[in-house]
Amino acid sequence: MTAMPAITSHSLADTLRRRRQQLAKQLDFPVVLWSGQSSARNFPANTYPFRANSHFLYFAGLPLMQAAIHLEGGRLTLLLDDTTPESALWHGPSPSREQIAEQIGADAAFPYSHLAKLAPDAATVLVQDAATAAEQLAILTLHPARDHALAQAIIALRLTHDDAALTSLRQAATVSVQAHKAGMAATAVGKTEAAVRAAMEAVIMGENMTCAYNSIVTTHGEVLHNEHYGHRLQSGDLLLADVGAESPLGWASDITRTWPVTGEFSATQRAVYDIVLAAHDAAIAAARPGVEYRELHLLACQVLAEGLVDLGILQGQPQSLVEQDAHALFFPHGIGHLLGLDVHDMEDLGDLAGYAPDRHRSDRFGLKFLRLDRPLQAGMVVTIEPGFYQVPGILQDPARRSQYQTLVNWERLQQFQDVRGIRIEDDVLITAAGSDVLTAALPSNTKAIEALVSRG
Ligand code: GLY
Ligand code: MN
Ligand code: MN
């Protein structure tokens, strides 16, 4: 197993006990959740970093490798082998099964092989690594209806966060804010994207955290999930950085900022940036319990469309432009997603968590990448991340150009070529009174961003 994150066993055990009691209230059948194992990278002993399955983490608390938990009626049985002398030779000693069982408040603990005696009838969620998934299928008799009921029960719990989760989410957010400030300070013409990424990830690693997802640090922000870091920063470039820390217990953060590499936005960059910021601010201001997340998305689209009409890039009535998805030419993704143990929380379950029962993805150009369509509840954490991108695959597509020929002033758009991609992303806790932006310590207005870059 990996080293134990520092946390008092008393509070961890209490939290985990409460979570499994809440699960037990919803289910009348046993459950087994697996942690998984690391996958081989290029040969078996050289592996990708281990990341425990998030459903396991939610109820077992610790990133134990090759472990399982059996849950029934609120009781937790830990299935885990003690470290062998051979493993200890390479990886060092680990706490014993009994010590771990005490830390997580397990009611019983057995070697992993005992699972075969406990499990056949249990419901589960399949993990991502293929070897463990095969084991799950070999040990269990599958019950699709039960597995679905289990997924729904877990979603009902994980949609909103308890105090322990919020403490970890805030820790991850704080470190991500520091990473972004370090990235701004490290930015200078002539450096590479890789050097800025290194400065940002150094902060995360220095706090003994990991990245919650592959960092995006790019002067080509129009490539939405750009994972190349080879460009040299040139005067006039905007740098888009989407970097988030994951706490030692697995809780994620997800921040994007976009800044000018010289420390000063051009007039065109500033104009578009302020429109994206207005969309971001409007969506956050409207977030509160009972509001549909889809409405926040449409509000951001409306503000974006209004701004682009004012700039002369779009032509027409903003509301009608949004109804025709014209905004999606420049903002083709959704306003955000759930955040928790996963950066796109519970997306291993497809849209089951993101979409309320009986709701499905739209095939509309402006809605099909919306990852969350539920009414907001106090205790949810969501991201708000509008953007503006000039994606050649969209804007040069003959069918789109013809469809939107009269709604875009293509000549005017030519004057904004130094704006390839802008995104502004924050992590927002929904509270009874409205919202609390967990990442608010990182400024988003142009003046403060310019100061942070120039100070570096
Ligand atoms: N970092 C991925 C996202 O913002 O969804
Ligand atoms: Mn995000
Ligand atoms: Mn992001």
Short mmCIF file of C-alpha atoms and ligand atoms in Angstrom, two decimals:
data_model
loop_
_atom_site.label_atom_id
_atom_site.label_comp_id
_atom_site.label_asym_id
_atom_site.label_seq_id
_atom_site.Cartn_x
_atom_site.Cartn_y
_atom_site.Cartn_z
CA MET A 1 0.00 0.00 0.00
CA THR A 2 0.98 3.62 -0.27
CA ALA A 3 2.11 5.66 2.72
CA MET A 4 -0.65 6.72 5.08
CA PRO A 5 -1.84 10.31 4.72
CA ALA A 6 -1.72 12.14 8.04
CA ILE A 7 -5.20 12.23 9.53
CA THR A 8 -6.49 11.32 12.93
CA SER A 9 -7.93 7.82 12.82
CA HIS A 10 -10.73 8.85 15.15
CA SER A 11 -12.23 11.47 12.82
CA LEU A 12 -11.61 9.35 9.71
CA ALA A 13 -13.27 6.30 11.23
CA ASP A 14 -16.26 8.38 12.38
CA THR A 15 -16.72 9.89 8.93
CA LEU A 16 -16.49 6.52 7.21
CA ARG A 17 -18.89 4.94 9.67
CA ARG A 18 -21.46 7.67 8.99
CA ARG A 19 -21.09 7.20 5.23
CA ARG A 20 -21.63 3.46 5.35
CA GLN A 21 -24.58 3.79 7.70
CA GLN A 22 -26.17 6.16 5.20
CA LEU A 23 -25.50 3.66 2.42
CA ALA A 24 -27.02 0.84 4.49
CA LYS A 25 -30.26 2.83 4.86
CA GLN A 26 -30.73 2.68 1.10
CA LEU A 27 -29.77 -0.97 0.43
CA ASP A 28 -30.87 -4.40 1.64
CA PHE A 29 -28.09 -6.39 -0.03
CA PRO A 30 -24.31 -6.67 0.50
CA VAL A 31 -21.78 -4.63 -1.44
CA VAL A 32 -18.13 -5.21 -2.29
CA LEU A 33 -15.97 -2.35 -3.51
CA TRP A 34 -12.45 -2.88 -4.82
CA SER A 35 -9.55 -0.41 -4.63
CA GLY A 36 -7.80 -1.72 -7.76
CA GLN A 37 -4.13 -1.93 -8.56
CA SER A 38 -1.63 0.02 -10.62
CA SER A 39 -1.32 -0.86 -14.30
CA ALA A 40 1.96 -1.88 -15.91
CA ARG A 41 3.55 0.94 -17.89
CA ASN A 42 6.14 -0.78 -20.06
CA PHE A 43 6.91 -3.91 -18.01
CA PRO A 44 5.21 -5.33 -14.93
CA ALA A 45 7.51 -3.85 -12.28
CA ASN A 46 7.37 -0.36 -13.83
CA THR A 47 3.86 0.85 -13.18
CA TYR A 48 1.71 3.94 -13.59
CA PRO A 49 1.11 5.67 -10.26
CA PHE A 50 -1.56 3.91 -8.24
CA ARG A 51 -4.91 5.68 -7.81
CA ALA A 52 -7.50 3.89 -5.67
CA ASN A 53 -11.02 3.64 -7.06
CA SER A 54 -13.08 6.61 -5.88
CA HIS A 55 -16.11 4.65 -4.62
CA PHE A 56 -13.74 2.52 -2.53
CA LEU A 57 -12.03 5.67 -1.24
CA TYR A 58 -15.35 7.19 -0.26
CA PHE A 59 -16.14 4.33 2.13
CA ALA A 60 -12.64 3.01 2.99
CA GLY A 61 -10.95 6.39 3.29
CA LEU A 62 -7.37 5.32 2.50
CA PRO A 63 -5.65 4.61 -0.82
CA LEU A 64 -5.00 0.93 -0.09
CA MET A 65 -3.77 -1.10 -3.03
CA GLN A 66 -5.30 -4.49 -3.91
CA ALA A 67 -7.86 -4.26 -1.17
CA ALA A 68 -11.61 -4.69 -1.02
CA ILE A 69 -14.31 -3.77 1.45
CA HIS A 70 -17.46 -5.76 2.10
CA LEU A 71 -20.34 -3.57 3.32
CA GLU A 72 -23.51 -4.98 4.79
CA GLY A 73 -25.99 -3.38 7.19
CA GLY A 74 -23.48 -0.63 8.01
CA ARG A 75 -20.70 -3.11 8.88
CA LEU A 76 -17.39 -2.90 7.06
CA THR A 77 -15.12 -5.91 6.54
CA LEU A 78 -11.68 -5.13 5.19
CA LEU A 79 -10.06 -7.64 2.83
CA LEU A 80 -6.35 -6.98 2.57
CA ASP A 81 -3.15 -9.01 2.67
CA ASP A 82 -0.37 -8.06 5.04
CA THR A 83 2.84 -6.99 3.32
CA THR A 84 5.15 -9.88 2.48
CA PRO A 85 8.89 -9.69 3.36
CA GLU A 86 9.66 -9.64 -0.36
CA SER A 87 7.36 -6.67 -0.98
CA ALA A 88 8.81 -4.89 2.07
CA LEU A 89 12.28 -5.34 0.58
CA TRP A 90 11.33 -3.16 -2.39
CA HIS A 91 8.59 -0.92 -1.01
CA GLY A 92 9.34 -0.69 2.71
CA PRO A 93 7.20 -1.79 5.64
CA SER A 94 3.48 -1.01 5.79
CA PRO A 95 1.02 -0.86 8.66
CA SER A 96 -0.56 -4.23 9.39
CA ARG A 97 -4.06 -5.18 8.29
CA GLU A 98 -5.19 -4.82 11.91
CA GLN A 99 -3.71 -1.32 12.22
CA ILE A 100 -5.40 -0.20 9.02
CA ALA A 101 -8.67 -1.81 10.08
CA GLU A 102 -8.56 0.22 13.27
CA GLN A 103 -7.76 3.44 11.44
CA ILE A 104 -10.77 3.13 9.14
CA GLY A 105 -13.08 1.76 11.83
CA ALA A 106 -13.54 -1.66 10.18
CA ASP A 107 -15.73 -4.15 12.05
CA ALA A 108 -13.67 -7.12 10.83
CA ALA A 109 -10.56 -7.74 8.74
CA PHE A 110 -9.37 -10.79 6.78
CA PRO A 111 -6.80 -11.71 4.15
CA TYR A 112 -7.86 -10.80 0.64
CA SER A 113 -8.58 -14.44 -0.32
CA HIS A 114 -11.41 -14.51 2.24
CA LEU A 115 -13.35 -12.36 -0.23
CA ALA A 116 -14.42 -15.43 -2.20
CA LYS A 117 -16.34 -16.63 0.89
CA LEU A 118 -18.12 -13.29 1.36
CA ALA A 119 -18.78 -11.98 -2.08
CA PRO A 120 -20.74 -13.98 -4.69
CA ASP A 121 -24.06 -12.33 -3.97
CA ALA A 122 -22.79 -8.78 -3.52
CA ALA A 123 -23.35 -5.76 -5.74
CA THR A 124 -20.39 -3.77 -6.99
CA VAL A 125 -19.10 -1.03 -9.27
CA LEU A 126 -16.49 -2.13 -11.80
CA VAL A 127 -13.11 -0.41 -11.40
CA GLN A 128 -11.09 1.09 -14.25
CA ASP A 129 -8.06 -1.22 -14.27
CA ALA A 130 -8.69 -4.28 -16.40
CA ALA A 131 -6.98 -6.82 -14.15
CA THR A 132 -9.10 -5.94 -11.13
CA ALA A 133 -12.27 -5.68 -13.21
CA ALA A 134 -11.64 -9.24 -14.46
CA GLU A 135 -11.24 -10.37 -10.87
CA GLN A 136 -14.51 -8.71 -9.88
CA LEU A 137 -16.30 -10.52 -12.69
CA ALA A 138 -14.70 -13.83 -11.68
CA ILE A 139 -15.65 -13.54 -7.99
CA LEU A 140 -19.16 -12.11 -8.32
CA THR A 141 -22.38 -13.32 -9.79
CA LEU A 142 -23.50 -10.20 -11.60
CA HIS A 143 -26.87 -8.64 -10.72
CA PRO A 144 -27.33 -5.68 -13.11
CA ALA A 145 -30.42 -4.36 -11.29
CA ARG A 146 -28.64 -4.44 -7.92
CA ASP A 147 -25.49 -2.88 -9.34
CA HIS A 148 -27.64 -0.09 -10.76
CA ALA A 149 -29.37 0.39 -7.39
CA LEU A 150 -25.95 0.50 -5.70
CA ALA A 151 -24.72 3.12 -8.18
CA GLN A 152 -27.79 5.25 -7.52
CA ALA A 153 -27.34 4.91 -3.75
CA ILE A 154 -23.68 5.94 -3.96
CA ILE A 155 -24.59 8.89 -6.21
CA ALA A 156 -27.19 10.04 -3.69
CA LEU A 157 -24.40 10.23 -1.08
CA ARG A 158 -21.54 11.54 -3.19
CA LEU A 159 -23.57 14.31 -4.90
CA THR A 160 -23.22 16.45 -1.78
CA HIS A 161 -20.16 16.62 0.45
CA ASP A 162 -19.78 16.10 4.19
CA ASP A 163 -17.42 18.19 6.36
CA ALA A 164 -14.49 15.79 5.96
CA ALA A 165 -14.79 15.90 2.18
CA LEU A 166 -15.06 19.69 2.18
CA THR A 167 -11.93 19.98 4.33
CA SER A 168 -9.99 17.96 1.75
CA LEU A 169 -11.55 19.78 -1.22
CA ARG A 170 -10.52 23.09 0.35
CA GLN A 171 -6.95 21.80 0.88
CA ALA A 172 -6.71 20.80 -2.77
CA ALA A 173 -8.17 24.15 -3.87
CA THR A 174 -5.68 26.10 -1.75
CA VAL A 175 -2.70 24.26 -3.22
CA SER A 176 -4.05 24.73 -6.76
CA VAL A 177 -4.36 28.47 -6.17
CA GLN A 178 -0.70 28.53 -5.10
CA ALA A 179 0.25 26.51 -8.19
CA HIS A 180 -1.46 29.00 -10.50
CA LYS A 181 0.25 31.94 -8.81
CA ALA A 182 3.58 30.14 -9.25
CA GLY A 183 2.74 29.53 -12.92
CA MET A 184 2.00 33.21 -13.48
CA ALA A 185 5.20 34.20 -11.72
CA ALA A 186 7.25 31.71 -13.77
CA THR A 187 5.89 32.99 -17.09
CA ALA A 188 8.24 34.90 -19.37
CA VAL A 189 8.71 35.29 -23.11
CA GLY A 190 11.20 32.71 -24.37
CA LYS A 191 10.39 30.05 -21.78
CA THR A 192 8.51 26.90 -22.76
CA GLU A 193 5.04 25.79 -21.76
CA ALA A 194 6.82 22.85 -20.11
CA ALA A 195 8.78 25.20 -17.82
CA VAL A 196 5.58 26.88 -16.63
CA ARG A 197 3.91 23.50 -16.14
CA ALA A 198 6.91 22.38 -14.08
CA ALA A 199 6.66 25.46 -11.85
CA MET A 200 2.97 24.77 -11.26
CA GLU A 201 3.27 21.05 -10.64
CA ALA A 202 6.28 21.66 -8.36
CA VAL A 203 3.94 23.41 -5.93
CA ILE A 204 1.53 20.47 -6.00
CA MET A 205 4.30 17.89 -5.59
CA GLY A 206 5.91 20.01 -2.87
CA GLU A 207 2.69 19.71 -0.84
CA ASN A 208 2.82 15.92 -1.32
CA MET A 209 -0.25 16.07 -3.53
CA THR A 210 -0.72 14.83 -7.06
CA CYS A 211 -2.40 16.36 -10.07
CA ALA A 212 -6.10 15.51 -10.23
CA TYR A 213 -5.82 15.20 -14.06
CA ASN A 214 -3.25 15.80 -16.77
CA SER A 215 -2.28 19.46 -16.70
CA ILE A 216 -3.10 21.69 -19.64
CA VAL A 217 -0.54 24.49 -19.99
CA THR A 218 -0.66 25.80 -23.51
CA THR A 219 -0.53 28.79 -25.81
CA HIS A 220 -3.02 26.85 -27.96
CA GLY A 221 -5.96 26.91 -25.59
CA GLU A 222 -8.26 26.26 -28.54
CA VAL A 223 -7.23 22.59 -28.23
CA LEU A 224 -9.51 21.93 -25.30
CA HIS A 225 -7.52 19.16 -23.62
CA ASN A 226 -4.10 20.05 -25.02
CA GLU A 227 -1.43 17.90 -23.37
CA HIS A 228 1.62 19.11 -25.32
CA TYR A 229 4.03 21.47 -23.64
CA GLY A 230 6.67 22.17 -26.31
CA HIS A 231 5.84 25.68 -27.51
CA ARG A 232 8.08 28.57 -26.60
CA LEU A 233 6.15 31.52 -25.19
CA GLN A 234 6.09 34.41 -27.62
CA SER A 235 5.19 38.03 -27.09
CA GLY A 236 1.47 38.38 -27.81
CA ASP A 237 0.59 34.83 -26.69
CA LEU A 238 -2.05 34.03 -24.13
CA LEU A 239 -1.18 31.05 -21.92
CA LEU A 240 -4.07 28.87 -20.77
CA ALA A 241 -3.35 26.77 -17.67
CA ASP A 242 -5.87 24.19 -16.44
CA VAL A 243 -4.11 22.61 -13.46
CA GLY A 244 -5.59 21.14 -10.29
CA ALA A 245 -4.24 19.38 -7.22
CA GLU A 246 -5.62 16.20 -5.66
CA SER A 247 -5.38 15.87 -1.89
CA PRO A 248 -3.64 12.86 -0.28
CA LEU A 249 -7.05 11.29 0.38
CA GLY A 250 -8.05 11.71 -3.26
CA TRP A 251 -10.16 14.91 -3.36
CA ALA A 252 -9.83 17.02 -6.49
CA SER A 253 -9.65 20.64 -7.52
CA ASP A 254 -9.84 22.05 -11.03
CA ILE A 255 -8.75 25.60 -11.90
CA THR A 256 -8.17 27.34 -15.20
CA ARG A 257 -6.70 30.77 -15.70
CA THR A 258 -5.55 32.42 -18.91
CA TRP A 259 -2.87 35.09 -18.86
CA PRO A 260 -0.77 37.13 -21.28
CA VAL A 261 2.84 35.96 -21.37
CA THR A 262 4.14 39.55 -21.44
CA GLY A 263 2.05 40.51 -18.42
CA GLU A 264 -0.24 42.71 -20.50
CA PHE A 265 -3.37 41.72 -22.42
CA SER A 266 -3.74 43.23 -25.91
CA ALA A 267 -6.91 45.26 -26.46
CA THR A 268 -8.55 42.40 -28.36
CA GLN A 269 -7.54 39.82 -25.73
CA ARG A 270 -8.79 42.02 -22.92
CA ALA A 271 -12.12 42.60 -24.65
CA VAL A 272 -12.81 38.89 -25.12
CA TYR A 273 -11.41 37.98 -21.69
CA ASP A 274 -13.81 40.41 -20.03
CA ILE A 275 -16.75 38.79 -21.83
CA VAL A 276 -15.72 35.31 -20.63
CA LEU A 277 -15.27 36.73 -17.13
CA ALA A 278 -18.74 38.31 -17.24
CA ALA A 279 -20.22 34.92 -18.20
CA HIS A 280 -18.25 33.24 -15.37
CA ASP A 281 -19.32 35.84 -12.80
CA ALA A 282 -22.98 35.76 -13.88
CA ALA A 283 -23.14 31.97 -13.60
CA ILE A 284 -21.57 32.00 -10.14
CA ALA A 285 -23.84 34.82 -8.96
CA ALA A 286 -26.90 32.81 -10.03
CA ALA A 287 -25.77 29.55 -8.37
CA ARG A 288 -27.85 28.51 -5.37
CA PRO A 289 -29.90 25.50 -4.25
CA GLY A 290 -32.84 24.73 -6.51
CA VAL A 291 -31.39 26.42 -9.59
CA GLU A 292 -30.93 24.12 -12.59
CA TYR A 293 -27.27 23.79 -13.57
CA ARG A 294 -28.42 23.77 -17.20
CA GLU A 295 -29.81 27.29 -16.59
CA LEU A 296 -26.37 28.44 -15.40
CA HIS A 297 -24.96 27.09 -18.66
CA LEU A 298 -27.58 28.92 -20.72
CA LEU A 299 -27.08 32.11 -18.69
CA ALA A 300 -23.33 32.02 -19.42
CA CYS A 301 -24.11 31.42 -23.11
CA GLN A 302 -26.45 34.43 -23.11
CA VAL A 303 -23.86 36.72 -21.48
CA LEU A 304 -21.23 35.48 -23.92
CA ALA A 305 -23.53 36.09 -26.87
CA GLU A 306 -24.39 39.61 -25.64
CA GLY A 307 -20.69 40.43 -25.31
CA LEU A 308 -19.84 39.03 -28.73
CA VAL A 309 -22.67 41.05 -30.28
CA ASP A 310 -21.34 44.19 -28.58
CA LEU A 311 -17.88 43.39 -29.97
CA GLY A 312 -19.34 42.93 -33.45
CA ILE A 313 -18.32 39.27 -33.75
CA LEU A 314 -21.88 37.89 -33.57
CA GLN A 315 -24.84 39.57 -35.27
CA GLY A 316 -28.45 39.33 -34.06
CA GLN A 317 -30.46 39.12 -30.85
CA PRO A 318 -28.44 37.34 -28.14
CA GLN A 319 -31.34 35.14 -27.06
CA SER A 320 -32.02 34.05 -30.61
CA LEU A 321 -28.29 33.48 -31.20
CA VAL A 322 -28.19 31.13 -28.18
CA GLU A 323 -31.32 29.33 -29.37
CA GLN A 324 -29.52 28.77 -32.68
CA ASP A 325 -26.33 27.64 -30.82
CA ALA A 326 -24.26 30.40 -32.47
CA HIS A 327 -22.39 30.92 -29.18
CA ALA A 328 -21.21 27.29 -29.41
CA LEU A 329 -19.03 28.23 -32.39
CA PHE A 330 -16.81 29.84 -29.74
CA PHE A 331 -17.90 28.00 -26.56
CA PRO A 332 -18.47 24.41 -27.63
CA HIS A 333 -18.33 22.74 -24.21
CA GLY A 334 -20.54 22.81 -21.10
CA ILE A 335 -20.25 25.29 -18.24
CA GLY A 336 -18.71 22.61 -15.99
CA HIS A 337 -19.28 19.46 -13.98
CA LEU A 338 -19.47 17.90 -10.55
CA LEU A 339 -16.24 17.92 -8.54
CA GLY A 340 -15.34 15.53 -5.73
CA LEU A 341 -13.11 12.48 -5.54
CA ASP A 342 -12.99 12.62 -9.34
CA VAL A 343 -12.33 15.79 -11.26
CA HIS A 344 -15.44 14.94 -13.30
CA ASP A 345 -17.06 13.38 -10.29
CA MET A 346 -18.48 9.87 -10.78
CA GLU A 347 -18.07 10.01 -14.55
CA ASP A 348 -17.04 6.34 -14.38
CA LEU A 349 -20.84 5.83 -14.16
CA GLY A 350 -21.41 7.63 -17.46
CA ASP A 351 -24.15 10.24 -17.16
CA LEU A 352 -25.85 8.49 -14.24
CA ALA A 353 -24.45 10.99 -11.73
CA GLY A 354 -24.42 14.07 -13.94
CA TYR A 355 -27.95 13.72 -15.27
CA ALA A 356 -31.05 13.58 -13.08
CA PRO A 357 -33.22 10.48 -13.60
CA ASP A 358 -35.07 10.56 -16.95
CA ARG A 359 -32.84 13.30 -18.32
CA HIS A 360 -30.50 12.63 -21.24
CA ARG A 361 -27.91 14.50 -23.21
CA SER A 362 -29.21 16.79 -25.86
CA ASP A 363 -27.79 16.40 -29.36
CA ARG A 364 -27.87 20.20 -29.80
CA PHE A 365 -24.49 21.68 -30.79
CA GLY A 366 -24.70 24.05 -27.80
CA LEU A 367 -25.74 21.46 -25.20
CA LYS A 368 -24.28 18.09 -26.08
CA PHE A 369 -21.14 18.51 -23.94
CA LEU A 370 -23.06 19.60 -20.86
CA ARG A 371 -21.85 17.09 -18.22
CA LEU A 372 -24.30 18.06 -15.47
CA ASP A 373 -28.05 18.53 -15.72
CA ARG A 374 -29.50 18.52 -12.22
CA PRO A 375 -30.96 21.07 -9.84
CA LEU A 376 -28.22 22.36 -7.55
CA GLN A 377 -28.26 21.25 -3.90
CA ALA A 378 -26.45 22.68 -0.88
CA GLY A 379 -23.24 20.71 -0.40
CA MET A 380 -22.59 20.08 -4.11
CA VAL A 381 -19.32 21.30 -5.56
CA VAL A 382 -19.38 22.19 -9.24
CA THR A 383 -16.99 23.93 -11.59
CA ILE A 384 -17.92 27.04 -13.52
CA GLU A 385 -15.72 27.28 -16.58
CA PRO A 386 -16.90 29.27 -19.57
CA GLY A 387 -14.50 29.89 -22.42
CA PHE A 388 -13.95 31.41 -25.83
CA TYR A 389 -11.98 29.45 -28.42
CA GLN A 390 -11.22 29.76 -32.10
CA VAL A 391 -11.17 26.09 -33.04
CA PRO A 392 -10.21 25.69 -36.72
CA GLY A 393 -12.17 22.42 -36.95
CA ILE A 394 -15.33 24.35 -36.07
CA LEU A 395 -14.78 27.76 -37.63
CA GLN A 396 -13.35 26.40 -40.90
CA ASP A 397 -15.97 23.68 -41.24
CA PRO A 398 -17.86 24.50 -44.50
CA ALA A 399 -21.18 23.24 -43.12
CA ARG A 400 -20.92 25.40 -39.97
CA ARG A 401 -19.73 28.42 -41.95
CA SER A 402 -22.69 28.14 -44.23
CA GLN A 403 -25.13 27.55 -41.35
CA TYR A 404 -23.82 30.58 -39.42
CA GLN A 405 -22.84 32.70 -42.44
CA THR A 406 -24.97 35.69 -41.52
CA LEU A 407 -24.79 35.36 -37.72
CA VAL A 408 -21.02 35.87 -37.55
CA ASN A 409 -19.17 38.89 -38.86
CA TRP A 410 -16.29 36.84 -40.23
CA GLU A 411 -14.31 39.91 -41.25
CA ARG A 412 -14.54 41.39 -37.76
CA LEU A 413 -13.51 38.04 -36.29
CA GLN A 414 -10.25 38.28 -38.27
CA GLN A 415 -9.23 41.14 -35.98
CA PHE A 416 -9.20 38.77 -32.97
CA GLN A 417 -6.60 36.33 -34.20
CA ASP A 418 -4.48 36.78 -31.09
CA VAL A 419 -7.30 35.20 -29.04
CA ARG A 420 -6.99 31.47 -29.66
CA GLY A 421 -8.32 30.15 -26.38
CA ILE A 422 -9.51 31.60 -23.07
CA ARG A 423 -11.07 29.69 -20.17
CA ILE A 424 -11.73 30.85 -16.61
CA GLU A 425 -12.57 28.04 -14.20
CA ASP A 426 -13.38 28.04 -10.49
CA ASP A 427 -14.66 25.47 -8.00
CA VAL A 428 -17.95 26.45 -6.40
CA LEU A 429 -19.55 24.99 -3.28
CA ILE A 430 -23.33 25.40 -3.26
CA THR A 431 -24.46 26.63 0.15
CA ALA A 432 -27.87 27.28 1.68
CA ALA A 433 -27.34 31.00 1.07
CA GLY A 434 -25.96 30.68 -2.47
CA SER A 435 -22.38 29.69 -3.08
CA ASP A 436 -18.85 29.77 -1.75
CA VAL A 437 -16.07 29.86 -4.34
CA LEU A 438 -13.39 27.49 -2.99
CA THR A 439 -10.82 28.92 -5.39
CA ALA A 440 -11.66 32.60 -4.83
CA ALA A 441 -8.16 33.36 -3.51
CA LEU A 442 -6.96 33.25 -7.11
CA PRO A 443 -7.96 36.50 -8.83
CA SER A 444 -9.63 36.38 -12.20
CA ASN A 445 -9.80 40.05 -13.22
CA THR A 446 -7.32 41.27 -15.83
CA LYS A 447 -5.64 43.86 -13.62
CA ALA A 448 -4.81 41.40 -10.82
CA ILE A 449 -3.69 38.75 -13.30
CA GLU A 450 -1.40 41.19 -15.08
CA ALA A 451 0.11 42.14 -11.72
CA LEU A 452 0.72 38.48 -10.79
CA VAL A 453 2.42 37.76 -14.13
CA SER A 454 4.49 40.95 -14.13
CA ARG A 455 5.61 40.49 -10.54
CA GLY A 456 7.17 37.19 -11.61
N1 GLY B 1 -9.65 19.91 -16.25
C1 GLY B 1 -10.67 19.34 -17.04
C2 GLY B 1 -11.89 20.12 -16.99
O1 GLY B 1 -11.85 21.30 -16.73
O2 GLY B 1 -12.97 19.63 -17.14
MN MN B 2 -13.34 21.38 -15.18
MN MN B 3 -10.22 22.22 -15.71
#
